[in-house]
Amino acid sequence: GPVTSDYLLYWIYPGFRFSKVFSAGFQAESFQLTRTDGGDPATLYTWVGGYLKATVMERYSLRFSAGRNFTEDSDYSREYYKMNLVIPLGN
């Protein structure tokens, strides 16, 4: 099969912080195959939706995102659900 050489992954999370604990906003994320040997470059997914985030003790956070995949003919599903957990190591 084709050998994948380069990817481009980018995302943006603009939002509003309601309190020290809760924030919510918009999420857009895209993952693209930019160079491959024996194949064509392609956008693998383009996710657009919203998120809700909870932050505890100003260090730990949990973000849940959900929305739609706008890339046609994608191997990924039409909807997405994503959860991020941040636990910093060290001080």
XYZ file of N, CA and C in Angstrom:
273
model
N 0.819 -1.192 0.000
C 0.000 0.000 0.000
C 0.854 1.242 0.000
N 0.204 2.392 -0.040
C 0.938 3.658 -0.045
C 1.668 3.900 1.275
N 2.789 4.596 1.183
C 3.574 4.973 2.357
C 3.227 6.410 2.711
N 2.725 6.613 3.931
C 2.335 7.943 4.383
C 3.576 8.702 4.836
N 3.699 9.948 4.366
C 4.878 10.740 4.685
C 4.602 11.907 5.617
N 3.543 12.675 5.369
C 3.286 13.889 6.152
C 1.808 14.020 6.508
N 1.577 14.538 7.718
C 0.233 14.821 8.197
C 0.157 16.273 8.635
N -1.051 16.798 8.676
C -1.304 18.118 9.248
C -2.519 17.984 10.154
N -2.347 18.279 11.445
C -3.425 18.236 12.424
C -3.521 19.618 13.050
N -4.720 20.198 13.031
C -4.897 21.491 13.687
C -6.267 21.556 14.338
N -6.373 22.388 15.380
C -7.615 22.524 16.108
C -7.693 23.898 16.740
N -8.918 24.304 17.076
C -9.161 25.566 17.762
C -10.320 25.355 18.731
N -10.206 25.938 19.933
C -11.219 25.783 20.977
C -11.593 27.143 21.577
N -12.172 28.072 20.841
C -12.584 29.330 21.477
C -13.800 29.082 22.366
N -13.823 29.751 23.509
C -14.935 29.520 24.420
C -15.074 30.612 25.450
N -15.961 30.381 26.386
C -16.256 31.334 27.454
C -16.153 30.611 28.790
N -15.460 31.227 29.728
C -15.305 30.645 31.065
C -16.397 31.211 31.967
N -17.296 30.343 32.435
C -18.421 30.755 33.264
C -18.039 30.927 34.724
N -17.058 30.146 35.174
C -16.592 30.204 36.563
C -15.180 29.625 36.599
N -14.614 29.478 37.782
C -13.292 28.858 37.887
C -13.325 27.393 37.468
N -14.510 26.799 37.474
C -14.636 25.369 37.186
C -15.127 25.097 35.764
N -16.139 25.821 35.281
C -16.791 25.465 34.021
C -16.520 26.449 32.895
N -16.326 25.885 31.699
C -16.249 26.678 30.474
C -16.916 25.881 29.359
N -17.312 26.586 28.308
C -17.957 25.950 27.163
C -17.636 26.772 25.926
N -17.727 26.130 24.767
C -17.444 26.875 23.550
C -17.517 26.024 22.302
N -16.797 26.463 21.304
C -16.791 25.911 19.959
C -15.510 25.109 19.747
N -15.596 24.016 19.006
C -14.416 23.236 18.648
C -14.401 22.978 17.148
N -13.247 23.179 16.539
C -13.026 22.787 15.146
C -11.684 22.073 15.088
N -11.658 20.922 14.435
C -10.437 20.126 14.334
C -10.395 19.453 12.968
N -9.209 19.426 12.364
C -9.062 18.777 11.066
C -7.763 17.976 11.034
N -7.811 16.842 10.357
C -6.661 15.951 10.221
C -6.503 15.639 8.736
N -5.344 16.011 8.174
C -5.124 15.870 6.740
C -3.862 15.072 6.455
N -3.942 14.239 5.455
C -2.795 13.524 4.900
C -2.275 14.404 3.783
N -1.099 15.020 3.978
C -0.615 16.015 3.024
C 0.338 15.456 1.978
N 0.993 14.327 2.279
C 1.911 13.734 1.290
C 1.983 12.235 1.508
N 1.886 11.492 0.413
C 1.951 10.039 0.478
C 2.546 9.505 -0.818
N 3.302 8.429 -0.723
C 3.858 7.782 -1.914
C 2.853 6.745 -2.401
N 2.425 6.856 -3.626
C 1.486 5.894 -4.196
C 0.042 6.190 -3.883
N -0.286 7.401 -3.461
C -1.664 7.769 -3.154
C -1.849 9.261 -3.252
N -3.074 9.701 -3.058
C -3.390 11.123 -3.145
C -3.540 11.726 -1.754
N -3.121 12.992 -1.582
C -3.395 13.681 -0.321
C -4.900 13.751 -0.084
N -5.304 13.748 1.170
C -6.725 13.762 1.488
C -6.958 14.333 2.879
N -8.140 14.891 3.086
C -8.582 15.288 4.414
C -9.264 14.084 5.036
N -8.750 13.612 6.167
C -9.300 12.433 6.815
C -10.570 12.761 7.596
N -10.561 13.904 8.315
C -11.782 14.371 8.967
C -11.702 15.866 9.215
N -12.862 16.490 9.295
C -13.017 17.880 9.705
C -14.179 17.910 10.683
N -13.855 17.991 11.961
C -14.867 17.954 13.014
C -15.217 19.370 13.443
N -16.505 19.647 13.576
C -16.976 20.945 14.044
C -18.096 20.686 15.049
N -18.014 21.336 16.201
C -19.041 21.149 17.222
C -18.776 22.010 18.434
N -19.245 21.570 19.573
C -19.090 22.318 20.809
C -18.386 21.504 21.872
N -18.012 22.179 22.962
C -17.368 21.482 24.075
C -17.853 22.039 25.404
N -17.726 21.231 26.427
C -17.960 21.603 27.811
C -16.748 21.122 28.599
N -16.176 22.016 29.413
C -14.943 21.695 30.136
C -15.111 22.004 31.617
N -14.604 21.093 32.461
C -14.573 21.295 33.908
C -13.118 21.261 34.365
N -12.730 22.241 35.165
C -11.368 22.340 35.691
C -11.429 22.284 37.211
N -10.596 21.424 37.805
C -10.584 21.240 39.253
C -9.210 21.618 39.786
N -9.184 22.397 40.848
C -7.947 22.829 41.507
C -7.001 23.531 40.536
N -7.529 24.156 39.510
C -6.767 24.902 38.499
C -5.669 24.085 37.831
N -5.701 22.759 37.967
C -4.671 21.897 37.373
C -5.251 20.782 36.519
N -6.328 20.194 36.947
C -6.898 19.020 36.302
C -8.136 19.434 35.507
N -8.271 18.874 34.324
C -9.447 19.243 33.532
C -9.983 18.044 32.752
N -11.272 18.126 32.485
C -11.977 17.136 31.691
C -12.808 17.906 30.669
N -12.585 17.627 29.381
C -13.326 18.309 28.315
C -14.054 17.263 27.479
N -15.341 17.495 27.260
C -16.144 16.642 26.393
C -16.558 17.465 25.181
N -16.250 16.948 23.994
C -16.589 17.607 22.731
C -17.470 16.674 21.911
N -18.365 17.265 21.145
C -19.229 16.480 20.259
C -19.633 17.351 19.073
N -19.860 16.698 17.942
C -20.270 17.449 16.765
C -20.364 16.576 15.538
N -20.102 17.186 14.393
C -20.281 16.527 13.099
C -18.980 16.534 12.305
N -18.783 15.488 11.516
C -17.667 15.392 10.584
C -18.142 15.931 9.236
N -17.510 16.989 8.731
C -17.926 17.622 7.484
C -17.132 17.152 6.270
N -16.246 16.173 6.433
C -15.480 15.642 5.306
C -16.319 14.589 4.577
N -16.539 14.817 3.297
C -17.293 13.851 2.487
C -16.420 12.632 2.209
N -17.017 11.462 2.084
C -16.321 10.211 1.780
C -15.206 9.912 2.776
N -15.438 10.214 4.046
C -14.460 9.971 5.097
C -14.630 8.563 5.649
N -13.526 7.940 6.060
C -13.591 6.645 6.726
C -14.035 6.796 8.180
N -14.078 8.036 8.674
C -14.533 8.313 10.029
C -16.043 8.518 10.020
N -16.689 8.328 11.174
C -18.144 8.450 11.246
C -18.586 9.893 11.011
N -19.877 10.078 10.750
C -20.436 11.402 10.485
C -20.507 12.244 11.754
N -20.602 11.616 12.917
C -20.615 12.319 14.193
C -19.352 11.966 14.968
N -18.983 12.838 15.887
C -17.831 12.505 16.731
C -18.145 12.858 18.175
N -17.492 12.142 19.066
C -17.520 12.386 20.498
C -16.085 12.239 20.967
N -15.618 13.204 21.731
C -14.215 13.189 22.139
C -14.125 13.631 23.594
N -13.324 12.915 24.387
C -13.115 13.273 25.771
C -11.609 13.422 26.019
N -11.235 14.544 26.640
C -9.843 14.800 26.987
C -9.741 14.935 28.503
N -8.798 14.233 29.090
C -8.512 14.319 30.509
C -7.085 14.813 30.665
N -6.892 15.892 31.411
C -5.558 16.469 31.615
C -5.174 16.301 33.075
N -4.087 15.566 33.313
C -3.519 15.365 34.641
C -2.027 15.704 34.517
N -1.618 16.899 34.957
C -0.211 17.285 34.821
C 0.693 16.426 35.696
N 1.871 16.121 35.193
C 2.869 15.373 35.939
C 3.838 16.359 36.570
N 4.186 16.164 37.801
C 5.131 17.054 38.467
C 4.419 18.267 39.053
N 5.222 19.270 39.405
C 4.666 20.492 40.023
C 4.052 21.307 38.985
